PDB file of C-alpha atoms in Angstrom:
ATOM      1  CA  GLU P  59      88.630  91.708 131.437  1.00  0.00           C
ATOM      2  CA  ASP P  60      89.706  92.146 127.821  1.00  0.00           C
ATOM      3  CA  GLU P  61      86.217  91.455 126.508  1.00  0.00           C
ATOM      4  CA  GLN P  62      84.595  93.743 129.106  1.00  0.00           C
ATOM      5  CA  ILE P  63      86.790  96.692 128.105  1.00  0.00           C
ATOM      6  CA  VAL P  64      86.282  95.951 124.407  1.00  0.00           C
ATOM      7  CA  ALA P  65      82.512  95.949 124.946  1.00  0.00           C
ATOM      8  CA  GLU P  66      82.805  99.318 126.718  1.00  0.00           C
ATOM      9  CA  ILE P  67      84.898 100.729 123.858  1.00  0.00           C
ATOM     10  CA  MET P  68      82.449  99.533 121.218  1.00  0.00           C
ATOM     11  CA  ARG P  69      79.539 101.065 123.148  1.00  0.00           C
ATOM     12  CA  ARG P  70      81.088 104.452 122.387  1.00  0.00           C
ATOM     13  CA  ARG P  71      79.954 104.083 118.770  1.00  0.00           C
ATOM     14  CA  PHE P  72      76.430 104.896 117.588  1.00  0.00           C
ATOM     15  CA  PHE P  73      74.687 105.195 114.234  1.00  0.00           C
ATOM     16  CA  PRO P  74      72.120 107.640 112.826  1.00  0.00           C
ATOM     17  CA  ALA P  75      68.518 106.754 113.574  1.00  0.00           C
ATOM     18  CA  VAL P  76      67.530 107.868 110.082  1.00  0.00           C
ATOM     19  CA  LEU P  77      69.500 107.089 106.927  1.00  0.00           C
ATOM     20  CA  THR P  78      70.944 110.182 105.284  1.00  0.00           C
ATOM     21  CA  HIS P  79      72.547 110.787 101.894  1.00  0.00           C
ATOM     22  CA  LYS P  80      75.982 110.887 103.548  1.00  0.00           C
ATOM     23  CA  ALA P  81      77.304 107.915 105.507  1.00  0.00           C
ATOM     24  CA  TRP P  82      78.321 108.826 109.048  1.00  0.00           C
ATOM     25  CA  GLU P  83      78.926 107.272 112.409  1.00  0.00           C
ATOM     26  CA  GLY P  84      78.739 108.775 115.860  1.00  0.00           C
ATOM     27  CA  PHE P  85      81.096 108.339 118.813  1.00  0.00           C
ATOM     28  CA  ARG P  86      81.029 109.441 122.443  1.00  0.00           C
ATOM     29  CA  PHE P  87      84.394 110.510 123.811  1.00  0.00           C
ATOM     30  CA  ALA P  88      85.734 113.277 126.059  1.00  0.00           C
ATOM     31  CA  GLY P  89      82.228 114.355 127.032  1.00  0.00           C
ATOM     32  CA  HIS P  90      81.121 115.028 123.464  1.00  0.00           C
ATOM     33  CA  GLU P  91      79.172 113.341 120.715  1.00  0.00           C
ATOM     34  CA  ILE P  92      81.405 113.210 117.673  1.00  0.00           C
ATOM     35  CA  LYS P  93      79.918 112.854 114.199  1.00  0.00           C
ATOM     36  CA  ILE P  94      82.274 111.355 111.619  1.00  0.00           C
ATOM     37  CA  THR P  95      81.513 111.475 107.904  1.00  0.00           C
ATOM     38  CA  GLU P  96      82.977 108.447 106.150  1.00  0.00           C
ATOM     39  CA  ALA P  97      83.744 107.412 102.611  1.00  0.00           C
ATOM     40  CA  THR P  98      83.725 103.755 101.648  1.00  0.00           C
ATOM     41  CA  ASP P  99      85.982 104.030  98.614  1.00  0.00           C
ATOM     42  CA  CYS P 100      89.334 104.072 100.438  1.00  0.00           C
ATOM     43  CA  TYR P 101      90.912 102.655 103.594  1.00  0.00           C
ATOM     44  CA  GLY P 102      91.666 106.058 105.054  1.00  0.00           C
ATOM     45  CA  ALA P 103      88.070 107.237 105.171  1.00  0.00           C
ATOM     46  CA  VAL P 104      86.668 104.623 107.557  1.00  0.00           C
ATOM     47  CA  VAL P 105      86.982 104.497 111.347  1.00  0.00           C
ATOM     48  CA  TRP P 106      88.854 101.323 112.332  1.00  0.00           C
ATOM     49  CA  PRO P 107      88.702  99.697 115.801  1.00  0.00           C
ATOM     50  CA  SER P 108      92.326 100.674 116.523  1.00  0.00           C
ATOM     51  CA  ALA P 109      91.258 104.331 116.483  1.00  0.00           C
ATOM     52  CA  LEU P 110      88.539 103.603 119.054  1.00  0.00           C
ATOM     53  CA  VAL P 111      91.065 101.809 121.270  1.00  0.00           C
ATOM     54  CA  LEU P 112      93.428 104.789 121.141  1.00  0.00           C
ATOM     55  CA  CYS P 113      90.613 107.290 121.826  1.00  0.00           C
ATOM     56  CA  TYR P 114      89.397 105.248 124.786  1.00  0.00           C
ATOM     57  CA  PHE P 115      92.933 105.102 126.173  1.00  0.00           C
ATOM     58  CA  LEU P 116      93.423 108.865 125.825  1.00  0.00           C
ATOM     59  CA  GLU P 117      90.157 109.565 127.595  1.00  0.00           C
ATOM     60  CA  THR P 118      90.581 107.073 130.440  1.00  0.00           C
ATOM     61  CA  ASN P 119      94.263 107.897 131.043  1.00  0.00           C
ATOM     62  CA  SER P 120      94.029 111.670 130.749  1.00  0.00           C
ATOM     63  CA  LYS P 121      95.840 112.222 134.051  1.00  0.00           C
ATOM     64  CA  GLN P 122      98.860 110.085 133.235  1.00  0.00           C
ATOM     65  CA  TYR P 123      98.885 111.299 129.625  1.00  0.00           C
ATOM     66  CA  ASN P 124      97.779 114.894 130.119  1.00  0.00           C
ATOM     67  CA  LEU P 125      97.324 116.395 126.645  1.00  0.00           C
ATOM     68  CA  VAL P 126      96.474 119.949 127.716  1.00  0.00           C
ATOM     69  CA  ASP P 127      98.639 122.385 125.722  1.00  0.00           C
ATOM     70  CA  LYS P 128     100.708 119.513 124.310  1.00  0.00           C
ATOM     71  CA  ASN P 129     101.749 119.529 120.649  1.00  0.00           C
ATOM     72  CA  VAL P 130     100.326 116.426 118.992  1.00  0.00           C
ATOM     73  CA  ILE P 131     100.629 115.163 115.439  1.00  0.00           C
ATOM     74  CA  GLU P 132      98.539 112.285 114.133  1.00  0.00           C
ATOM     75  CA  ILE P 133      99.894 110.467 111.098  1.00  0.00           C
ATOM     76  CA  GLY P 134      97.445 108.651 108.849  1.00  0.00           C
ATOM     77  CA  ALA P 135      94.597 110.493 110.560  1.00  0.00           C
ATOM     78  CA  GLY P 136      91.972 109.230 108.096  1.00  0.00           C
ATOM     79  CA  THR P 137      88.600 110.474 109.283  1.00  0.00           C
ATOM     80  CA  GLY P 138      90.195 112.403 112.150  1.00  0.00           C
ATOM     81  CA  LEU P 139      88.597 110.726 115.176  1.00  0.00           C
ATOM     82  CA  VAL P 140      91.822 110.433 117.199  1.00  0.00           C
ATOM     83  CA  SER P 141      92.806 114.016 116.380  1.00  0.00           C
ATOM     84  CA  ILE P 142      89.354 115.251 117.394  1.00  0.00           C
ATOM     85  CA  VAL P 143      89.462 113.448 120.747  1.00  0.00           C
ATOM     86  CA  ALA P 144      92.998 114.698 121.445  1.00  0.00           C
ATOM     87  CA  SER P 145      91.811 118.244 120.649  1.00  0.00           C
ATOM     88  CA  LEU P 146      88.805 117.920 122.953  1.00  0.00           C
ATOM     89  CA  LEU P 147      91.239 116.809 125.680  1.00  0.00           C
ATOM     90  CA  GLY P 148      93.132 120.087 125.302  1.00  0.00           C
ATOM     91  CA  ALA P 149      95.951 119.296 122.875  1.00  0.00           C
ATOM     92  CA  CYS P 150      97.219 121.465 120.039  1.00  0.00           C
ATOM     93  CA  VAL P 151      96.767 118.988 117.189  1.00  0.00           C
ATOM     94  CA  THR P 152      98.012 118.647 113.631  1.00  0.00           C
ATOM     95  CA  ALA P 153      96.031 115.948 111.799  1.00  0.00           C
ATOM     96  CA  THR P 154      97.825 114.644 108.712  1.00  0.00           C
ATOM     97  CA  ASP P 155      97.071 112.394 105.783  1.00  0.00           C
ATOM     98  CA  LEU P 156      97.324 112.115 102.005  1.00  0.00           C
ATOM     99  CA  PRO P 157      96.014 115.008  99.874  1.00  0.00           C
ATOM    100  CA  GLU P 158      93.001 113.043  98.618  1.00  0.00           C
ATOM    101  CA  LEU P 159      91.809 112.529 102.204  1.00  0.00           C
ATOM    102  CA  LEU P 160      92.325 116.084 103.434  1.00  0.00           C
ATOM    103  CA  GLY P 161      88.895 117.408 102.404  1.00  0.00           C
ATOM    104  CA  ASN P 162      86.969 114.868 104.472  1.00  0.00           C
ATOM    105  CA  LEU P 163      89.512 115.087 107.297  1.00  0.00           C
ATOM    106  CA  GLN P 164      89.214 118.889 107.493  1.00  0.00           C
ATOM    107  CA  HIS P 165      85.424 118.665 107.397  1.00  0.00           C
ATOM    108  CA  ASN P 166      85.286 116.212 110.314  1.00  0.00           C
ATOM    109  CA  VAL P 167      87.859 118.051 112.400  1.00  0.00           C
ATOM    110  CA  LEU P 168      86.198 121.439 111.965  1.00  0.00           C
ATOM    111  CA  GLN P 169      82.657 120.134 112.465  1.00  0.00           C
ATOM    112  CA  ASN P 170      83.537 118.457 115.767  1.00  0.00           C
ATOM    113  CA  THR P 171      85.957 120.933 117.339  1.00  0.00           C
ATOM    114  CA  LYS P 172      84.852 124.445 116.407  1.00  0.00           C
ATOM    115  CA  LEU P 173      84.288 126.513 119.572  1.00  0.00           C
ATOM    116  CA  LYS P 174      84.741 123.356 121.700  1.00  0.00           C
ATOM    117  CA  CYS P 175      88.531 123.218 122.040  1.00  0.00           C
ATOM    118  CA  LYS P 176      91.245 125.240 123.709  1.00  0.00           C
ATOM    119  CA  HIS P 177      93.319 124.953 120.531  1.00  0.00           C
ATOM    120  CA  GLN P 178      91.729 124.730 117.098  1.00  0.00           C
ATOM    121  CA  PRO P 179      93.310 121.715 115.355  1.00  0.00           C
ATOM    122  CA  CYS P 180      94.601 121.912 111.800  1.00  0.00           C
ATOM    123  CA  ALA P 181      94.717 119.368 108.979  1.00  0.00           C
ATOM    124  CA  LYS P 182      97.873 119.190 106.908  1.00  0.00           C
ATOM    125  CA  GLU P 183      99.069 117.084 104.014  1.00  0.00           C
ATOM    126  CA  LEU P 184     101.696 114.477 104.848  1.00  0.00           C
ATOM    127  CA  SER P 185     102.815 111.889 102.327  1.00  0.00           C
ATOM    128  CA  TRP P 186     105.115 109.581 104.280  1.00  0.00           C
ATOM    129  CA  GLY P 187     108.770 110.106 103.530  1.00  0.00           C
ATOM    130  CA  VAL P 188     108.154 113.054 101.175  1.00  0.00           C
ATOM    131  CA  ASP P 189     109.523 116.575 101.834  1.00  0.00           C
ATOM    132  CA  LEU P 190     109.637 115.915 105.575  1.00  0.00           C
ATOM    133  CA  GLU P 191     112.239 118.550 106.438  1.00  0.00           C
ATOM    134  CA  LYS P 192     110.591 121.092 104.141  1.00  0.00           C
ATOM    135  CA  ASN P 193     107.081 120.638 105.550  1.00  0.00           C
ATOM    136  CA  PHE P 194     107.984 119.691 109.140  1.00  0.00           C
ATOM    137  CA  PRO P 195     111.434 121.204 109.882  1.00  0.00           C
ATOM    138  CA  ARG P 196     112.972 119.604 112.959  1.00  0.00           C
ATOM    139  CA  SER P 197     114.245 122.965 114.196  1.00  0.00           C
ATOM    140  CA  SER P 198     110.743 124.421 114.567  1.00  0.00           C
ATOM    141  CA  CYS P 199     108.347 121.425 114.663  1.00  0.00           C
ATOM    142  CA  HIS P 200     108.501 119.836 118.079  1.00  0.00           C
ATOM    143  CA  PHE P 201     105.827 117.293 118.965  1.00  0.00           C
ATOM    144  CA  ASP P 202     105.179 116.015 122.474  1.00  0.00           C
ATOM    145  CA  TYR P 203     103.154 113.141 121.054  1.00  0.00           C
ATOM    146  CA  ILE P 204     102.922 111.299 117.756  1.00  0.00           C
ATOM    147  CA  MET P 205      99.698 109.315 117.426  1.00  0.00           C
ATOM    148  CA  ALA P 206      98.936 106.579 114.930  1.00  0.00           C
ATOM    149  CA  ALA P 207      96.100 104.072 114.604  1.00  0.00           C
ATOM    150  CA  ASP P 208      96.180 101.222 112.091  1.00  0.00           C
ATOM    151  CA  VAL P 209      98.742 102.936 109.867  1.00  0.00           C
ATOM    152  CA  VAL P 210     100.441  99.686 108.820  1.00  0.00           C
ATOM    153  CA  TYR P 211      97.430  97.921 107.291  1.00  0.00           C
ATOM    154  CA  HIS P 212      97.681  97.041 103.584  1.00  0.00           C
ATOM    155  CA  HIS P 213     100.294  99.728 103.032  1.00  0.00           C
ATOM    156  CA  PRO P 214     103.159  99.459 100.515  1.00  0.00           C
ATOM    157  CA  PHE P 215     105.068 102.381 102.015  1.00  0.00           C
ATOM    158  CA  LEU P 216     106.395 100.892 105.254  1.00  0.00           C
ATOM    159  CA  ASP P 217     109.960 102.148 104.649  1.00  0.00           C
ATOM    160  CA  GLU P 218     108.552 105.653 104.261  1.00  0.00           C
ATOM    161  CA  LEU P 219     106.419 105.221 107.390  1.00  0.00           C
ATOM    162  CA  LEU P 220     109.489 104.350 109.454  1.00  0.00           C
ATOM    163  CA  LEU P 221     111.335 107.328 107.972  1.00  0.00           C
ATOM    164  CA  THR P 222     108.418 109.574 108.944  1.00  0.00           C
ATOM    165  CA  PHE P 223     108.338 108.322 112.547  1.00  0.00           C
ATOM    166  CA  ASP P 224     112.099 108.867 112.707  1.00  0.00           C
ATOM    167  CA  HIS P 225     111.904 112.434 111.389  1.00  0.00           C
ATOM    168  CA  LEU P 226     109.014 113.594 113.568  1.00  0.00           C
ATOM    169  CA  CYS P 227     110.206 111.956 116.787  1.00  0.00           C
ATOM    170  CA  GLN P 228     112.670 113.896 118.941  1.00  0.00           C
ATOM    171  CA  ASN P 229     114.311 112.670 122.150  1.00  0.00           C
ATOM    172  CA  ASP P 230     111.377 113.524 124.423  1.00  0.00           C
ATOM    173  CA  THR P 231     108.574 112.713 121.972  1.00  0.00           C
ATOM    174  CA  VAL P 232     106.163 109.938 122.984  1.00  0.00           C
ATOM    175  CA  ILE P 233     104.622 107.771 120.266  1.00  0.00           C
ATOM    176  CA  LEU P 234     101.208 106.218 120.962  1.00  0.00           C
ATOM    177  CA  TRP P 235     100.530 103.638 118.269  1.00  0.00           C
ATOM    178  CA  ALA P 236      97.560 101.269 118.066  1.00  0.00           C
ATOM    179  CA  MET P 237      98.092  98.332 115.719  1.00  0.00           C
ATOM    180  CA  LYS P 238      95.879  95.494 114.591  1.00  0.00           C
ATOM    181  CA  PHE P 239      97.911  92.429 113.682  1.00  0.00           C
ATOM    182  CA  ARG P 240      96.872  90.885 110.365  1.00  0.00           C
ATOM    183  CA  LEU P 241      99.631  89.966 107.901  1.00  0.00           C
ATOM    184  CA  ASP P 242     103.201  88.736 108.411  1.00  0.00           C
ATOM    185  CA  LYS P 243     104.757  91.510 106.327  1.00  0.00           C
ATOM    186  CA  GLU P 244     103.022  94.131 108.420  1.00  0.00           C
ATOM    187  CA  ASN P 245     103.728  92.316 111.679  1.00  0.00           C
ATOM    188  CA  GLN P 246     107.444  92.288 110.793  1.00  0.00           C
ATOM    189  CA  PHE P 247     107.309  96.085 110.717  1.00  0.00           C
ATOM    190  CA  VAL P 248     107.234  96.037 114.526  1.00  0.00           C
ATOM    191  CA  GLY P 249     110.682  94.427 114.562  1.00  0.00           C
ATOM    192  CA  ARG P 250     112.043  97.059 112.193  1.00  0.00           C
ATOM    193  CA  PHE P 251     110.442  99.791 114.283  1.00  0.00           C
ATOM    194  CA  GLN P 252     112.314  98.475 117.332  1.00  0.00           C
ATOM    195  CA  THR P 253     115.670  99.123 115.669  1.00  0.00           C
ATOM    196  CA  LEU P 254     115.024 102.846 116.249  1.00  0.00           C
ATOM    197  CA  PHE P 255     112.581 102.963 119.159  1.00  0.00           C
ATOM    198  CA  ASP P 256     112.062 101.426 122.579  1.00  0.00           C
ATOM    199  CA  LEU P 257     108.636  99.808 122.563  1.00  0.00           C
ATOM    200  CA  GLU P 258     106.315  99.128 125.473  1.00  0.00           C
ATOM    201  CA  VAL P 259     102.898  97.439 125.392  1.00  0.00           C
ATOM    202  CA  ILE P 260     100.448  99.563 127.373  1.00  0.00           C
ATOM    203  CA  PHE P 261      97.153  97.996 126.242  1.00  0.00           C
ATOM    204  CA  ASP P 262      96.531  94.544 124.757  1.00  0.00           C
ATOM    205  CA  PHE P 263      93.214  93.330 123.358  1.00  0.00           C
ATOM    206  CA  PRO P 264      93.541  89.698 122.211  1.00  0.00           C
ATOM    207  CA  SER P 265      89.864  89.562 121.215  1.00  0.00           C
ATOM    208  CA  LEU P 266      90.453  92.394 118.714  1.00  0.00           C
ATOM    209  CA  ASN P 267      94.040  91.396 117.853  1.00  0.00           C
ATOM    210  CA  ILE P 268      95.006  94.991 118.693  1.00  0.00           C
ATOM    211  CA  ILE P 269      97.960  96.182 120.745  1.00  0.00           C
ATOM    212  CA  LEU P 270      98.519  99.755 121.885  1.00  0.00           C
ATOM    213  CA  TYR P 271     102.193 100.658 122.103  1.00  0.00           C
ATOM    214  CA  LYS P 272     104.095 103.472 123.723  1.00  0.00           C
ATOM    215  CA  ALA P 273     107.429 104.200 122.060  1.00  0.00           C
ATOM    216  CA  MET P 274     110.337 106.587 122.459  1.00  0.00           C
ATOM    217  CA  ARG P 275     113.710 106.956 120.810  1.00  0.00           C
ATOM    218  CA  LYS P 276     116.180 104.193 121.682  1.00  0.00           C
ATOM    219  CA  GLY P 277     117.627 104.714 125.113  1.00  0.00           C
ATOM    220  CA  ARG P 278     115.164 107.477 125.995  1.00  0.00           C
ATOM    221  CA  MET P 279     112.261 105.457 127.414  1.00  0.00           C
ATOM    222  CA  GLN P 280     110.893 107.086 130.539  1.00  0.00           C
ATOM    223  CA  SER P 281     108.618 105.524 133.132  1.00  0.00           C
TER     224      SER P 281
END
């Protein structure tokens, strides 16, 4: 079953028939063809399989996880695929990443959502652990969902990542986090994450070494 679903997920990706001067990949989600411009010079500008897993889950579980009119923030949005799919499914989305990735992120988000979404998504700078209360004040920034795909990979700022999850997550916020397991240091982050959040596996793909988690604040997990 795992391999059948993985094959279905990977079929959502397509490539240009003709080579162009800009590298891009195409994806089919939420009834749309999504064109993602990539950059090969940094981790954050490539679409990783964890993002496809999360997009597939959002699309195929849109009744249980109804995103219409929900406030969603994606951390480490990279190329923006997850944010785009969440927007096409009706969410009000804030896509965030480092300042050097914002240009490409904004381009992809705008190109794939303009005049197609109920709420026009926005791209905003978020350096993990930096000026969180200033840029995302808890009194006025309430998110129904925090989404993250492959945010732990090869990253030296895991303390800051945990701090960011903690700041953005309120008692009724649901975290949807897709993680590919690679290195011990990164895998240990899951244990640290569980000191603050209740964690539930909702999708497991052994063939990809990817797990999709649902998380909520300790003691607040809802069925």
